[in-house]
mmCIF file of C-alpha atoms in Angstrom:
data_model
loop_
_atom_site.group_PDB
_atom_site.id
_atom_site.type_symbol
_atom_site.label_atom_id
_atom_site.label_comp_id
_atom_site.label_asym_id
_atom_site.label_seq_id
_atom_site.Cartn_x
_atom_site.Cartn_y
_atom_site.Cartn_z
ATOM 1 C CA UNK A 649 80.603 148.587 22.782
ATOM 2 C CA UNK A 650 84.059 150.119 23.156
ATOM 3 C CA UNK A 651 86.888 149.168 20.813
ATOM 4 C CA UNK A 652 88.662 147.375 23.660
ATOM 5 C CA UNK A 653 85.537 145.380 24.603
ATOM 6 C CA UNK A 654 85.020 144.419 20.968
ATOM 7 C CA UNK A 655 88.642 143.316 20.677
ATOM 8 C CA UNK A 656 88.302 141.256 23.868
ATOM 9 C CA UNK A 657 85.122 139.623 22.518
ATOM 10 C CA UNK A 658 86.802 138.768 19.204
ATOM 11 C CA UNK A 659 89.712 137.164 21.072
ATOM 12 C CA UNK A 660 87.334 135.217 23.322
ATOM 13 C CA UNK A 661 85.361 133.914 20.332
ATOM 14 C CA UNK A 662 88.569 132.773 18.668
ATOM 15 C CA UNK A 663 90.059 131.154 21.758
ATOM 16 C CA UNK A 664 86.823 129.233 22.342
ATOM 17 C CA UNK A 665 86.342 128.333 18.666
ATOM 18 C CA UNK A 666 82.886 129.873 18.397
ATOM 19 C CA UNK A 667 81.316 130.408 14.976
ATOM 20 C CA UNK A 668 79.283 133.528 14.233
ATOM 21 C CA UNK A 669 77.318 132.266 11.212
ATOM 22 C CA UNK A 670 76.033 129.129 9.480
ATOM 23 C CA UNK A 671 77.519 130.227 6.162
ATOM 24 C CA UNK A 672 81.238 130.735 5.826
ATOM 25 C CA UNK A 673 81.893 134.486 5.934
ATOM 26 C CA UNK A 674 82.881 135.079 2.305
ATOM 27 C CA UNK A 675 82.959 138.488 0.619
ATOM 28 C CA UNK A 676 80.842 139.125 -2.490
ATOM 29 C CA UNK A 677 83.943 139.862 -4.566
ATOM 30 C CA UNK A 678 85.791 136.751 -3.356
ATOM 31 C CA UNK A 679 86.086 135.161 -6.793
ATOM 32 C CA UNK A 680 86.738 138.150 -9.009
ATOM 33 C CA UNK A 681 90.472 137.445 -8.758
ATOM 34 C CA UNK A 682 91.771 134.374 -10.617
ATOM 35 C CA UNK A 683 93.435 131.525 -8.766
ATOM 36 C CA UNK A 684 96.787 132.436 -10.325
ATOM 37 C CA UNK A 685 96.406 136.025 -9.135
ATOM 38 C CA UNK A 686 95.550 134.832 -5.635
ATOM 39 C CA UNK A 687 98.579 132.543 -5.559
ATOM 40 C CA UNK A 688 100.879 135.372 -6.573
ATOM 41 C CA UNK A 689 99.447 137.710 -3.934
ATOM 42 C CA UNK A 690 99.503 135.126 -1.122
ATOM 43 C CA UNK A 691 103.078 134.191 -2.068
ATOM 44 C CA UNK A 692 104.161 137.756 -1.369
ATOM 45 C CA UNK A 693 102.377 137.798 1.985
ATOM 46 C CA UNK A 694 103.916 134.484 3.094
ATOM 47 C CA UNK A 695 107.363 135.716 2.085
ATOM 48 C CA UNK A 696 106.822 138.859 4.167
ATOM 49 C CA UNK A 697 105.606 136.873 7.203
ATOM 50 C CA UNK A 698 108.610 134.575 7.130
ATOM 51 C CA UNK A 699 110.993 137.464 6.610
ATOM 52 C CA UNK A 700 109.382 139.346 9.506
ATOM 53 C CA UNK A 701 109.926 136.299 11.708
ATOM 54 C CA UNK A 702 113.632 136.580 10.933
ATOM 55 C CA UNK A 703 114.003 133.808 8.359
ATOM 56 C CA UNK A 704 116.694 134.174 5.685
ATOM 57 C CA UNK A 705 114.586 133.944 2.555
ATOM 58 C CA UNK A 706 117.667 133.708 0.335
ATOM 59 C CA UNK A 707 118.359 130.226 1.710
ATOM 60 C CA UNK A 708 117.755 127.471 -0.870
ATOM 61 C CA UNK A 709 115.526 125.574 1.577
ATOM 62 C CA UNK A 710 113.179 128.531 2.061
ATOM 63 C CA UNK A 711 113.055 130.230 -1.339
ATOM 64 C CA UNK A 712 110.280 128.012 -2.665
ATOM 65 C CA UNK A 713 108.208 127.949 0.537
ATOM 66 C CA UNK A 714 106.013 131.026 -0.165
ATOM 67 C CA UNK A 715 104.992 129.665 -3.574
ATOM 68 C CA UNK A 716 104.316 126.175 -2.220
ATOM 69 C CA UNK A 717 102.187 127.549 0.625
ATOM 70 C CA UNK A 718 100.243 129.844 -1.723
ATOM 71 C CA UNK A 719 99.455 127.021 -4.157
ATOM 72 C CA UNK A 720 98.473 124.727 -1.279
ATOM 73 C CA UNK A 721 96.090 127.335 0.158
ATOM 74 C CA UNK A 722 94.343 128.108 -3.131
ATOM 75 C CA UNK A 723 94.279 124.660 -4.761
ATOM 76 C CA UNK A 724 94.049 122.326 -1.769
ATOM 77 C CA UNK A 725 93.629 123.506 1.813
ATOM 78 C CA UNK A 726 91.020 126.176 1.007
ATOM 79 C CA UNK A 727 89.875 124.884 -2.381
ATOM 80 C CA UNK A 728 86.371 124.265 -1.019
ATOM 81 C CA UNK A 729 85.709 127.996 -0.861
ATOM 82 C CA UNK A 730 85.212 128.202 -4.616
ATOM 83 C CA UNK A 731 81.650 127.321 -5.713
ATOM 84 C CA UNK A 732 82.955 125.982 -9.034
ATOM 85 C CA UNK A 733 84.620 123.145 -7.134
ATOM 86 C CA UNK A 734 81.404 122.002 -5.509
ATOM 87 C CA UNK A 735 80.804 118.312 -6.377
ATOM 88 C CA UNK A 736 77.726 117.463 -8.369
ATOM 89 C CA UNK A 737 75.465 115.543 -5.993
ATOM 90 C CA UNK A 738 73.776 113.251 -8.530
ATOM 91 C CA UNK A 739 71.027 111.066 -7.116
ATOM 92 C CA UNK A 740 69.175 108.052 -8.504
ATOM 93 C CA UNK A 741 65.776 106.495 -8.109
ATOM 94 C CA UNK A 742 65.673 103.953 -5.293
ATOM 95 C CA UNK A 743 64.410 101.215 -7.599
ATOM 96 C CA UNK A 744 65.395 98.384 -5.256
ATOM 97 C CA UNK A 745 63.276 99.974 -2.484
ATOM 98 C CA UNK A 746 65.987 99.896 0.183
ATOM 99 C CA UNK A 747 64.269 101.568 3.123
ATOM 100 C CA UNK A 748 66.722 101.152 5.972
ATOM 101 C CA UNK A 749 69.479 103.421 7.192
ATOM 102 C CA UNK A 750 72.544 103.780 4.976
ATOM 103 C CA UNK A 751 75.732 104.788 6.765
ATOM 104 C CA UNK A 752 79.035 105.890 5.257
ATOM 105 C CA UNK A 753 81.424 105.785 8.212
ATOM 106 C CA UNK A 754 85.005 106.879 8.797
ATOM 107 C CA UNK A 755 85.164 109.499 6.062
ATOM 108 C CA UNK A 756 88.519 111.229 6.493
ATOM 109 C CA UNK A 757 88.230 114.894 7.444
ATOM 110 C CA UNK A 758 91.060 117.349 6.832
ATOM 111 C CA UNK A 759 89.941 120.861 7.582
ATOM 112 C CA UNK A 760 91.420 124.078 8.991
ATOM 113 C CA UNK A 761 90.371 125.998 12.094
ATOM 114 C CA UNK A 762 89.321 129.483 10.980
ATOM 115 C CA UNK A 763 90.546 131.013 14.241
ATOM 116 C CA UNK A 764 94.185 129.880 14.163
ATOM 117 C CA UNK A 765 94.603 128.385 10.654
ATOM 118 C CA UNK A 766 95.733 125.093 12.156
ATOM 119 C CA UNK A 767 94.529 121.638 11.023
ATOM 120 C CA UNK A 768 91.361 119.851 12.107
ATOM 121 C CA UNK A 769 91.833 116.108 11.536
ATOM 122 C CA UNK A 770 89.246 113.422 12.123
ATOM 123 C CA UNK A 771 86.443 111.223 10.816
ATOM 124 C CA UNK A 772 82.938 111.976 9.604
ATOM 125 C CA UNK A 773 80.075 109.487 9.736
ATOM 126 C CA UNK A 774 77.177 110.293 7.408
ATOM 127 C CA UNK A 775 73.809 108.538 7.246
ATOM 128 C CA UNK A 776 70.471 108.889 5.507
ATOM 129 C CA UNK A 777 67.184 107.058 5.068
ATOM 130 C CA UNK A 778 65.935 107.150 1.499
ATOM 131 C CA UNK A 779 62.599 108.740 0.710
ATOM 132 C CA UNK A 780 62.814 107.656 -2.927
ATOM 133 C CA UNK A 781 66.283 108.827 -3.980
ATOM 134 C CA UNK A 782 69.768 107.418 -3.314
ATOM 135 C CA UNK A 783 73.205 108.965 -3.775
ATOM 136 C CA UNK A 784 76.511 107.382 -4.789
ATOM 137 C CA UNK A 785 78.712 106.496 -1.834
ATOM 138 C CA UNK A 786 81.703 108.480 -3.091
ATOM 139 C CA UNK A 787 79.509 111.581 -3.383
ATOM 140 C CA UNK A 788 79.113 111.681 0.382
ATOM 141 C CA UNK A 789 82.887 111.647 0.773
ATOM 142 C CA UNK A 790 83.215 114.409 -1.816
ATOM 143 C CA UNK A 791 80.608 116.584 -0.095
ATOM 144 C CA UNK A 792 82.395 116.236 3.248
ATOM 145 C CA UNK A 793 85.721 117.045 1.594
ATOM 146 C CA UNK A 794 84.315 120.087 -0.235
ATOM 147 C CA UNK A 795 82.954 121.749 2.896
ATOM 148 C CA UNK A 796 86.033 120.746 4.909
ATOM 149 C CA UNK A 797 88.449 122.446 2.507
ATOM 150 C CA UNK A 798 87.938 125.945 3.841
ATOM 151 C CA UNK A 799 88.569 127.870 7.056
ATOM 152 C CA UNK A 800 86.004 126.168 9.263
ATOM 153 C CA UNK A 801 84.518 125.445 12.633
ATOM 154 C CA UNK A 802 83.459 121.857 13.197
ATOM 155 C CA UNK A 803 79.853 122.643 14.119
ATOM 156 C CA UNK A 804 79.316 124.537 10.867
ATOM 157 C CA UNK A 805 80.942 121.776 8.809
ATOM 158 C CA UNK A 806 78.650 119.174 10.383
ATOM 159 C CA UNK A 807 75.553 121.237 9.602
ATOM 160 C CA UNK A 808 76.627 122.027 6.039
ATOM 161 C CA UNK A 809 77.116 118.360 5.183
ATOM 162 C CA UNK A 810 73.612 117.531 6.436
ATOM 163 C CA UNK A 811 71.962 120.470 4.649
ATOM 164 C CA UNK A 812 73.654 119.627 1.351
ATOM 165 C CA UNK A 813 72.561 115.986 1.479
ATOM 166 C CA UNK A 814 69.030 116.910 2.532
ATOM 167 C CA UNK A 815 68.813 119.169 -0.491
ATOM 168 C CA UNK A 816 70.233 116.543 -2.867
ATOM 169 C CA UNK A 817 68.155 113.621 -1.542
ATOM 170 C CA UNK A 818 64.995 115.677 -0.973
ATOM 171 C CA UNK A 819 64.574 114.306 2.534
ATOM 172 C CA UNK A 820 65.096 115.569 6.074
ATOM 173 C CA UNK A 821 66.288 112.116 7.173
ATOM 174 C CA UNK A 822 70.025 112.821 7.137
ATOM 175 C CA UNK A 823 72.595 112.802 9.942
ATOM 176 C CA UNK A 824 76.272 113.566 10.344
ATOM 177 C CA UNK A 825 78.618 112.936 13.276
ATOM 178 C CA UNK A 826 82.203 114.217 13.224
ATOM 179 C CA UNK A 827 84.926 113.256 15.691
ATOM 180 C CA UNK A 828 88.067 115.342 15.175
ATOM 181 C CA UNK A 829 91.209 116.655 16.791
ATOM 182 C CA UNK A 830 91.952 120.382 16.619
ATOM 183 C CA UNK A 831 95.642 121.200 16.504
ATOM 184 C CA UNK A 832 94.876 124.653 17.880
ATOM 185 C CA UNK A 833 93.963 122.749 21.080
ATOM 186 C CA UNK A 834 96.430 119.866 20.750
ATOM 187 C CA UNK A 835 99.593 121.740 19.729
ATOM 188 C CA UNK A 836 99.147 125.202 21.287
ATOM 189 C CA UNK A 837 97.168 126.863 24.069
ATOM 190 C CA UNK A 838 96.152 124.116 26.475
ATOM 191 C CA UNK A 839 98.385 121.594 24.628
ATOM 192 C CA UNK A 840 95.961 118.720 25.255
ATOM 193 C CA UNK A 841 97.005 116.015 22.786
ATOM 194 C CA UNK A 842 94.380 113.494 23.927
ATOM 195 C CA UNK A 843 91.130 115.427 23.521
ATOM 196 C CA UNK A 844 88.916 115.374 20.456
ATOM 197 C CA UNK A 845 85.698 117.176 19.582
ATOM 198 C CA UNK A 846 82.470 115.401 18.624
ATOM 199 C CA UNK A 847 79.703 117.274 16.807
ATOM 200 C CA UNK A 848 76.436 115.950 15.424
ATOM 201 C CA UNK A 849 73.522 117.132 13.341
ATOM 202 C CA UNK A 850 70.356 115.044 13.164
ATOM 203 C CA UNK A 851 67.503 115.672 10.767
ATOM 204 C CA UNK A 852 64.056 114.115 10.359
ATOM 205 C CA UNK A 853 63.817 110.540 11.664
ATOM 206 C CA UNK A 854 67.274 110.812 13.220
ATOM 207 C CA UNK A 855 65.818 113.072 15.886
ATOM 208 C CA UNK A 856 64.154 109.956 17.286
ATOM 209 C CA UNK A 857 66.239 108.501 20.128
ATOM 210 C CA UNK A 858 66.058 104.911 18.856
ATOM 211 C CA UNK A 859 67.155 105.865 15.344
ATOM 212 C CA UNK A 860 70.032 107.925 16.727
ATOM 213 C CA UNK A 861 71.115 105.020 18.908
ATOM 214 C CA UNK A 862 71.063 102.706 15.873
ATOM 215 C CA UNK A 863 73.353 105.111 14.042
ATOM 216 C CA UNK A 864 75.752 105.383 16.981
ATOM 217 C CA UNK A 865 75.833 101.595 17.263
ATOM 218 C CA UNK A 866 76.803 101.379 13.599
ATOM 219 C CA UNK A 867 79.677 103.796 13.980
ATOM 220 C CA UNK A 868 80.663 102.505 17.436
ATOM 221 C CA UNK A 869 80.812 106.005 18.880
ATOM 222 C CA UNK A 870 79.365 106.127 22.369
ATOM 223 C CA UNK A 871 78.413 109.775 22.561
ATOM 224 C CA UNK A 872 75.714 111.522 24.578
ATOM 225 C CA UNK A 873 72.769 113.071 22.795
#
């Protein structure tokens, strides 16, 4: 493949928001640098970007922007990249023998498109059927938040949430549906402010049409499957 064809393919993947891997593409040496070192380095890059755009970085309103952006990236927006921040997914014995579907709906999703570094904002709906273990409700929110806080594509995020809960609960019977707006679609490019993207991942019993329909009835999301 020629350099030009490769460049065209990369642009096409980005414009169409296509992921290339299930795992986030993270380098092996990603965490050798401390958070403080990363903040200092990113601060310099942000300053240079703004200066290149023609901003007067001596202005009182702008002087603190590079530091604020750097801290936000490392500690908040992309904090889910660091494995040390992964929430502990403690589970408990299902002593009360609850055997029906459990749904945690309308979990707020704030993520960032890895192609344009613009926000993805929406709701996640997570469900599982216990095979002997249960998980605290807030843990499902924390798992969604952890995988959302990184440069992402929505399909990958949906799959990662399901895989993490399957591993924690030791069951395949887990599902996740995410309905979100992408500002790279809403505020640039096609500028379509009305559209949203729905992704789903169904495991185990949720692959059955009747079980899926029960879940969609719970979350009141009439989506095709």
